[in-house]
Short mmCIF file of N, CA, C and O in Angstrom, two decimals:
data_model
loop_
_atom_site.label_atom_id
_atom_site.label_comp_id
_atom_site.label_asym_id
_atom_site.label_seq_id
_atom_site.Cartn_x
_atom_site.Cartn_y
_atom_site.Cartn_z
N MET Y 17 9.84 46.14 -29.92
CA MET Y 17 9.26 44.80 -29.86
C MET Y 17 10.14 43.87 -29.02
O MET Y 17 9.63 43.06 -28.27
N LYS Y 18 11.48 44.03 -29.21
CA LYS Y 18 12.40 43.20 -28.45
C LYS Y 18 12.29 43.49 -26.96
O LYS Y 18 12.43 42.61 -26.13
N LYS Y 19 12.04 44.76 -26.62
CA LYS Y 19 11.93 45.16 -25.23
C LYS Y 19 10.72 44.49 -24.57
O LYS Y 19 10.79 44.05 -23.41
N ILE Y 20 9.63 44.38 -25.29
CA ILE Y 20 8.41 43.78 -24.75
C ILE Y 20 8.62 42.28 -24.53
O ILE Y 20 8.23 41.74 -23.48
N ILE Y 21 9.23 41.60 -25.48
CA ILE Y 21 9.48 40.16 -25.35
C ILE Y 21 10.45 39.92 -24.19
O ILE Y 21 10.25 39.02 -23.37
N PHE Y 22 11.50 40.73 -24.10
CA PHE Y 22 12.46 40.59 -23.01
C PHE Y 22 11.78 40.82 -21.66
O PHE Y 22 12.03 40.10 -20.69
N SER Y 23 10.90 41.80 -21.58
CA SER Y 23 10.18 42.08 -20.33
C SER Y 23 9.27 40.92 -19.95
O SER Y 23 9.18 40.55 -18.77
N ALA Y 24 8.59 40.34 -20.93
CA ALA Y 24 7.69 39.21 -20.67
C ALA Y 24 8.48 38.00 -20.17
O ALA Y 24 8.08 37.33 -19.20
N VAL Y 25 9.61 37.70 -20.80
CA VAL Y 25 10.43 36.56 -20.39
C VAL Y 25 11.00 36.81 -19.00
O VAL Y 25 11.01 35.92 -18.13
N ALA Y 26 11.47 38.01 -18.74
CA ALA Y 26 12.01 38.34 -17.42
C ALA Y 26 10.95 38.23 -16.34
O ALA Y 26 11.20 37.72 -15.25
N THR Y 27 9.72 38.65 -16.65
CA THR Y 27 8.61 38.54 -15.70
C THR Y 27 8.31 37.08 -15.40
O THR Y 27 8.09 36.71 -14.24
N LEU Y 28 8.30 36.24 -16.41
CA LEU Y 28 8.05 34.80 -16.21
C LEU Y 28 9.14 34.15 -15.37
O LEU Y 28 8.85 33.35 -14.48
N VAL Y 29 10.39 34.52 -15.59
CA VAL Y 29 11.50 33.94 -14.83
C VAL Y 29 11.41 34.37 -13.37
O VAL Y 29 11.58 33.55 -12.45
N VAL Y 30 11.11 35.64 -13.13
CA VAL Y 30 11.01 36.13 -11.76
C VAL Y 30 9.82 35.47 -11.06
O VAL Y 30 9.89 35.08 -9.89
N SER Y 31 8.70 35.30 -11.76
CA SER Y 31 7.53 34.65 -11.17
C SER Y 31 7.82 33.20 -10.81
O SER Y 31 7.44 32.72 -9.74
N ALA Y 32 8.49 32.48 -11.71
CA ALA Y 32 8.84 31.09 -11.44
C ALA Y 32 9.78 30.98 -10.24
O ALA Y 32 9.62 30.11 -9.38
N ALA Y 33 10.75 31.87 -10.15
CA ALA Y 33 11.67 31.87 -9.01
C ALA Y 33 10.92 32.15 -7.71
O ALA Y 33 11.20 31.55 -6.67
N ALA Y 34 9.95 33.04 -7.75
CA ALA Y 34 9.18 33.35 -6.55
C ALA Y 34 8.36 32.15 -6.10
O ALA Y 34 8.29 31.84 -4.90
N VAL Y 35 7.74 31.46 -7.04
CA VAL Y 35 6.93 30.28 -6.69
C VAL Y 35 7.81 29.19 -6.08
O VAL Y 35 7.47 28.60 -5.06
N VAL Y 36 8.97 28.94 -6.67
CA VAL Y 36 9.88 27.91 -6.17
C VAL Y 36 10.38 28.28 -4.78
O VAL Y 36 10.43 27.44 -3.87
N SER Y 37 10.73 29.52 -4.58
CA SER Y 37 11.25 29.92 -3.26
C SER Y 37 10.17 29.88 -2.18
O SER Y 37 10.45 29.49 -1.05
N VAL Y 38 8.93 30.23 -2.51
CA VAL Y 38 7.85 30.15 -1.52
C VAL Y 38 7.59 28.70 -1.14
O VAL Y 38 7.40 28.37 0.03
N ASN Y 39 7.58 27.81 -2.13
CA ASN Y 39 7.38 26.38 -1.83
C ASN Y 39 8.51 25.83 -0.97
O ASN Y 39 8.28 25.06 -0.04
N ALA Y 40 9.73 26.20 -1.28
CA ALA Y 40 10.87 25.73 -0.48
C ALA Y 40 10.79 26.29 0.94
O ALA Y 40 11.04 25.58 1.91
N TYR Y 41 10.42 27.53 1.08
CA TYR Y 41 10.28 28.13 2.41
C TYR Y 41 9.20 27.41 3.21
O TYR Y 41 9.38 27.11 4.40
N ASN Y 42 8.07 27.13 2.58
CA ASN Y 42 6.98 26.44 3.27
C ASN Y 42 7.42 25.05 3.73
O ASN Y 42 7.07 24.60 4.81
N TYR Y 43 8.17 24.34 2.88
CA TYR Y 43 8.62 22.99 3.24
C TYR Y 43 9.60 23.04 4.41
O TYR Y 43 9.47 22.27 5.36
N TYR Y 44 10.55 23.94 4.36
CA TYR Y 44 11.58 23.97 5.40
C TYR Y 44 11.11 24.63 6.70
O TYR Y 44 11.76 24.52 7.72
N SER Y 45 9.98 25.33 6.67
CA SER Y 45 9.45 25.91 7.90
C SER Y 45 8.45 24.98 8.60
O SER Y 45 7.92 25.33 9.64
N MET Y 46 8.21 23.79 8.03
CA MET Y 46 7.31 22.82 8.66
C MET Y 46 7.96 22.19 9.87
O MET Y 46 9.18 22.14 9.98
N SER Y 47 7.11 21.66 10.75
CA SER Y 47 7.65 20.94 11.89
C SER Y 47 8.25 19.61 11.42
O SER Y 47 7.86 19.10 10.36
N PRO Y 48 9.19 19.04 12.15
CA PRO Y 48 9.80 17.77 11.74
C PRO Y 48 8.78 16.64 11.61
O PRO Y 48 8.88 15.80 10.72
N LEU Y 49 7.77 16.63 12.47
CA LEU Y 49 6.74 15.60 12.37
C LEU Y 49 5.96 15.72 11.08
O LEU Y 49 5.69 14.72 10.40
N MET Y 50 5.61 16.93 10.69
CA MET Y 50 4.87 17.14 9.46
C MET Y 50 5.71 16.77 8.24
O MET Y 50 5.20 16.18 7.28
N LYS Y 51 7.01 17.09 8.28
CA LYS Y 51 7.90 16.71 7.18
C LYS Y 51 7.99 15.19 7.04
O LYS Y 51 7.97 14.65 5.94
N THR Y 52 8.10 14.51 8.17
CA THR Y 52 8.18 13.05 8.16
C THR Y 52 6.90 12.45 7.57
O THR Y 52 6.95 11.53 6.76
N ASN Y 53 5.76 12.97 7.98
CA ASN Y 53 4.49 12.48 7.44
C ASN Y 53 4.38 12.75 5.94
O ASN Y 53 3.91 11.90 5.19
N LEU Y 54 4.79 13.92 5.51
CA LEU Y 54 4.73 14.26 4.10
C LEU Y 54 5.63 13.34 3.28
O LEU Y 54 5.25 12.85 2.21
N ASP Y 55 6.84 13.08 3.77
CA ASP Y 55 7.75 12.18 3.08
C ASP Y 55 7.20 10.75 3.03
O ASP Y 55 7.33 10.06 2.03
N ALA Y 56 6.58 10.32 4.11
CA ALA Y 56 6.01 8.97 4.14
C ALA Y 56 4.85 8.84 3.16
O ALA Y 56 4.69 7.80 2.50
N LEU Y 57 4.05 9.88 3.04
CA LEU Y 57 2.93 9.83 2.10
C LEU Y 57 3.39 9.90 0.65
O LEU Y 57 2.71 9.40 -0.25
N ALA Y 58 4.54 10.50 0.42
CA ALA Y 58 5.04 10.65 -0.94
C ALA Y 58 5.69 9.36 -1.47
O ALA Y 58 5.85 9.20 -2.68
N GLN Y 59 6.06 8.45 -0.58
CA GLN Y 59 6.72 7.22 -1.02
C GLN Y 59 5.69 6.22 -1.53
O GLN Y 59 4.58 6.13 -1.01
N ASN Y 60 6.08 5.48 -2.54
CA ASN Y 60 5.22 4.41 -3.05
C ASN Y 60 5.38 3.20 -2.16
O ASN Y 60 6.49 2.74 -1.90
N GLU Y 61 4.27 2.66 -1.70
CA GLU Y 61 4.31 1.47 -0.87
C GLU Y 61 3.85 0.28 -1.69
O GLU Y 61 2.90 0.37 -2.44
N VAL Y 62 4.55 -0.80 -1.53
CA VAL Y 62 4.18 -2.02 -2.22
C VAL Y 62 3.44 -2.90 -1.22
O VAL Y 62 3.99 -3.28 -0.19
N TYR Y 63 2.21 -3.19 -1.54
CA TYR Y 63 1.38 -4.00 -0.66
C TYR Y 63 1.21 -5.37 -1.31
O TYR Y 63 0.69 -5.47 -2.41
N GLU Y 64 1.71 -6.40 -0.65
CA GLU Y 64 1.59 -7.75 -1.16
C GLU Y 64 0.67 -8.54 -0.23
O GLU Y 64 1.11 -9.06 0.79
N PRO Y 65 -0.61 -8.60 -0.59
CA PRO Y 65 -1.53 -9.34 0.27
C PRO Y 65 -1.24 -10.84 0.23
O PRO Y 65 -0.91 -11.38 -0.81
N ARG Y 66 -1.38 -11.48 1.36
CA ARG Y 66 -1.20 -12.93 1.47
C ARG Y 66 -2.13 -13.44 2.54
O ARG Y 66 -2.43 -12.75 3.50
N VAL Y 67 -2.53 -14.67 2.38
CA VAL Y 67 -3.34 -15.33 3.40
C VAL Y 67 -2.44 -16.31 4.13
O VAL Y 67 -1.75 -17.12 3.50
N TYR Y 68 -2.42 -16.20 5.44
CA TYR Y 68 -1.62 -17.10 6.27
C TYR Y 68 -2.55 -18.04 7.01
O TYR Y 68 -3.44 -17.61 7.73
N LEU Y 69 -2.34 -19.33 6.81
CA LEU Y 69 -3.17 -20.35 7.45
C LEU Y 69 -2.40 -20.98 8.60
O LEU Y 69 -1.23 -21.35 8.45
N GLU Y 70 -3.05 -21.09 9.73
CA GLU Y 70 -2.47 -21.82 10.86
C GLU Y 70 -3.32 -23.07 11.05
O GLU Y 70 -4.52 -22.99 11.26
N CYS Y 71 -2.67 -24.23 10.96
CA CYS Y 71 -3.37 -25.50 11.02
C CYS Y 71 -3.06 -26.22 12.33
O CYS Y 71 -2.02 -26.01 12.93
N GLU Y 72 -3.99 -27.08 12.72
CA GLU Y 72 -3.79 -27.93 13.88
C GLU Y 72 -4.15 -29.36 13.50
O GLU Y 72 -4.91 -29.57 12.56
N PRO Y 73 -3.60 -30.34 14.18
CA PRO Y 73 -3.88 -31.73 13.83
C PRO Y 73 -5.38 -32.04 13.90
O PRO Y 73 -6.10 -31.51 14.75
N GLY Y 74 -5.81 -32.86 12.98
CA GLY Y 74 -7.23 -33.23 12.92
C GLY Y 74 -7.37 -34.65 12.40
O GLY Y 74 -6.44 -35.45 12.47
N ASP Y 75 -8.54 -34.96 11.87
CA ASP Y 75 -8.79 -36.28 11.29
C ASP Y 75 -8.11 -36.42 9.94
O ASP Y 75 -7.67 -35.45 9.34
N GLU Y 76 -8.09 -37.65 9.42
CA GLU Y 76 -7.49 -37.90 8.11
C GLU Y 76 -8.25 -37.18 7.00
O GLU Y 76 -7.67 -36.79 6.00
N LYS Y 77 -9.55 -37.01 7.19
CA LYS Y 77 -10.38 -36.39 6.16
C LYS Y 77 -10.29 -34.87 6.17
O LYS Y 77 -10.70 -34.23 5.21
N ASP Y 78 -9.80 -34.30 7.24
CA ASP Y 78 -9.75 -32.84 7.35
C ASP Y 78 -8.75 -32.24 6.38
O ASP Y 78 -7.73 -32.84 6.06
N GLU Y 79 -9.08 -31.04 5.90
CA GLU Y 79 -8.17 -30.27 5.06
C GLU Y 79 -8.03 -28.88 5.65
O GLU Y 79 -9.02 -28.27 6.05
N CYS Y 80 -6.83 -28.40 5.70
CA CYS Y 80 -6.57 -27.05 6.19
C CYS Y 80 -6.66 -26.13 4.97
O CYS Y 80 -5.71 -26.00 4.20
N ARG Y 81 -7.83 -25.50 4.80
CA ARG Y 81 -8.02 -24.61 3.65
C ARG Y 81 -8.94 -23.46 4.02
O ARG Y 81 -9.67 -23.52 5.00
N TYR Y 82 -8.87 -22.42 3.21
CA TYR Y 82 -9.67 -21.22 3.42
C TYR Y 82 -10.18 -20.74 2.08
O TYR Y 82 -9.46 -20.75 1.09
N THR Y 83 -11.44 -20.32 2.03
CA THR Y 83 -12.04 -19.76 0.82
C THR Y 83 -12.37 -18.29 1.07
O THR Y 83 -13.05 -17.97 2.04
N CYS Y 84 -11.86 -17.42 0.21
CA CYS Y 84 -12.12 -15.99 0.33
C CYS Y 84 -13.62 -15.74 0.17
O CYS Y 84 -14.25 -16.25 -0.76
N PHE Y 85 -14.20 -14.96 1.07
CA PHE Y 85 -15.63 -14.72 1.03
C PHE Y 85 -16.04 -13.79 -0.10
O PHE Y 85 -17.18 -13.79 -0.53
N SER Y 86 -15.11 -12.99 -0.64
CA SER Y 86 -15.46 -12.05 -1.72
C SER Y 86 -15.33 -12.67 -3.11
O SER Y 86 -16.26 -12.64 -3.89
N CYS Y 87 -14.15 -13.23 -3.39
CA CYS Y 87 -13.89 -13.72 -4.76
C CYS Y 87 -13.91 -15.23 -4.87
O CYS Y 87 -13.73 -15.77 -5.95
N ARG Y 88 -14.07 -15.93 -3.75
CA ARG Y 88 -14.18 -17.39 -3.69
C ARG Y 88 -12.88 -18.11 -4.07
O ARG Y 88 -12.89 -19.28 -4.39
N LYS Y 89 -11.74 -17.43 -4.02
CA LYS Y 89 -10.46 -18.08 -4.27
C LYS Y 89 -10.14 -18.97 -3.07
O LYS Y 89 -10.36 -18.59 -1.93
N GLU Y 90 -9.60 -20.16 -3.35
CA GLU Y 90 -9.30 -21.10 -2.28
C GLU Y 90 -7.81 -21.14 -1.99
O GLU Y 90 -6.98 -21.09 -2.89
N PHE Y 91 -7.50 -21.22 -0.71
CA PHE Y 91 -6.12 -21.32 -0.25
C PHE Y 91 -5.98 -22.63 0.52
O PHE Y 91 -6.80 -22.94 1.39
N TYR Y 92 -4.95 -23.39 0.17
CA TYR Y 92 -4.73 -24.69 0.78
C TYR Y 92 -3.41 -24.71 1.53
O TYR Y 92 -2.46 -24.05 1.13
N SER Y 93 -3.36 -25.52 2.56
CA SER Y 93 -2.11 -25.77 3.25
C SER Y 93 -1.56 -27.10 2.75
O SER Y 93 -2.29 -27.93 2.21
N LEU Y 94 -0.29 -27.32 2.93
CA LEU Y 94 0.32 -28.57 2.49
C LEU Y 94 0.09 -29.70 3.49
O LEU Y 94 0.43 -30.84 3.22
N HIS Y 95 -0.48 -29.39 4.63
CA HIS Y 95 -0.70 -30.39 5.67
C HIS Y 95 -1.98 -31.16 5.41
O HIS Y 95 -3.07 -30.58 5.40
N ARG Y 96 -1.88 -32.46 5.20
CA ARG Y 96 -3.07 -33.31 5.09
C ARG Y 96 -3.41 -33.81 6.48
O ARG Y 96 -2.54 -34.00 7.32
N GLY Y 97 -4.68 -34.02 6.73
CA GLY Y 97 -5.09 -34.49 8.04
C GLY Y 97 -5.00 -33.40 9.09
O GLY Y 97 -4.81 -33.68 10.26
N ALA Y 98 -5.12 -32.15 8.68
CA ALA Y 98 -5.08 -31.03 9.62
C ALA Y 98 -6.30 -30.15 9.37
O ALA Y 98 -6.84 -30.11 8.27
N LYS Y 99 -6.73 -29.46 10.40
CA LYS Y 99 -7.86 -28.56 10.24
C LYS Y 99 -7.41 -27.13 10.51
O LYS Y 99 -6.40 -26.89 11.19
N LEU Y 100 -8.18 -26.19 9.99
CA LEU Y 100 -7.85 -24.79 10.10
C LEU Y 100 -8.04 -24.30 11.53
O LEU Y 100 -9.10 -24.46 12.12
N LYS Y 101 -6.99 -23.71 12.09
CA LYS Y 101 -7.05 -23.16 13.44
C LYS Y 101 -7.33 -21.66 13.38
O LYS Y 101 -8.22 -21.15 14.05
N SER Y 102 -6.56 -20.94 12.57
CA SER Y 102 -6.78 -19.50 12.41
C SER Y 102 -6.28 -19.07 11.04
O SER Y 102 -5.49 -19.76 10.40
N VAL Y 103 -6.76 -17.94 10.61
CA VAL Y 103 -6.38 -17.39 9.31
C VAL Y 103 -6.15 -15.89 9.50
O VAL Y 103 -6.81 -15.23 10.30
N SER Y 104 -5.16 -15.36 8.78
CA SER Y 104 -4.87 -13.93 8.84
C SER Y 104 -4.38 -13.45 7.49
O SER Y 104 -4.08 -14.25 6.61
N GLY Y 105 -4.28 -12.15 7.32
CA GLY Y 105 -3.79 -11.58 6.07
C GLY Y 105 -4.93 -11.12 5.19
O GLY Y 105 -6.03 -10.84 5.65
N ALA Y 106 -4.65 -11.05 3.88
CA ALA Y 106 -5.65 -10.60 2.90
C ALA Y 106 -5.48 -11.38 1.61
O ALA Y 106 -4.39 -11.86 1.29
N CYS Y 107 -6.56 -11.51 0.88
CA CYS Y 107 -6.57 -12.25 -0.39
C CYS Y 107 -5.72 -11.53 -1.42
O CYS Y 107 -5.78 -10.31 -1.55
N ASP Y 108 -4.92 -12.26 -2.18
CA ASP Y 108 -4.06 -11.64 -3.18
C ASP Y 108 -4.82 -11.32 -4.46
O ASP Y 108 -4.30 -10.63 -5.32
N ARG Y 109 -6.03 -11.77 -4.60
CA ARG Y 109 -6.81 -11.47 -5.80
C ARG Y 109 -7.67 -10.22 -5.61
O ARG Y 109 -7.72 -9.36 -6.46
N CYS Y 110 -8.37 -10.15 -4.46
CA CYS Y 110 -9.32 -9.05 -4.26
C CYS Y 110 -8.97 -8.15 -3.07
O CYS Y 110 -9.68 -7.17 -2.82
N CYS Y 111 -7.92 -8.47 -2.33
CA CYS Y 111 -7.44 -7.70 -1.17
C CYS Y 111 -8.44 -7.66 -0.01
O CYS Y 111 -8.36 -6.79 0.85
N SER Y 112 -9.38 -8.59 0.02
CA SER Y 112 -10.31 -8.66 1.15
C SER Y 112 -9.59 -9.26 2.34
O SER Y 112 -8.80 -10.19 2.19
N PRO Y 113 -9.86 -8.77 3.54
CA PRO Y 113 -9.21 -9.36 4.72
C PRO Y 113 -9.70 -10.78 4.95
O PRO Y 113 -10.86 -11.10 4.74
N ALA Y 114 -8.78 -11.64 5.38
CA ALA Y 114 -9.11 -13.03 5.64
C ALA Y 114 -9.76 -13.13 7.01
O ALA Y 114 -9.21 -12.68 8.01
N VAL Y 115 -10.95 -13.72 7.06
CA VAL Y 115 -11.71 -13.85 8.29
C VAL Y 115 -12.17 -15.28 8.41
O VAL Y 115 -12.66 -15.87 7.46
N LYS Y 116 -12.00 -15.84 9.61
CA LYS Y 116 -12.43 -17.23 9.82
C LYS Y 116 -13.89 -17.27 10.15
O LYS Y 116 -14.45 -16.48 10.84
#
């Protein structure tokens, strides 16, 4: 009985070593470009969406602001008496791209 258990454990250890060595061989035989791409895909990227407003001088009544078309969140600039010239980035609530 001990011989059977020992054989089963030895078989599992040899199988695990074979799987690990095949994976290592496959990784190290890849081209450098493929390795770089694989490493880049494996990293966690932090995406912080923001809306950037570019304002230009306008009338006293003008406000430099943008409203997200998806979630209706409003973004304001600190400039009073300025109008919106351009907008870029993405909404931090719904990640929709900012479009003027």
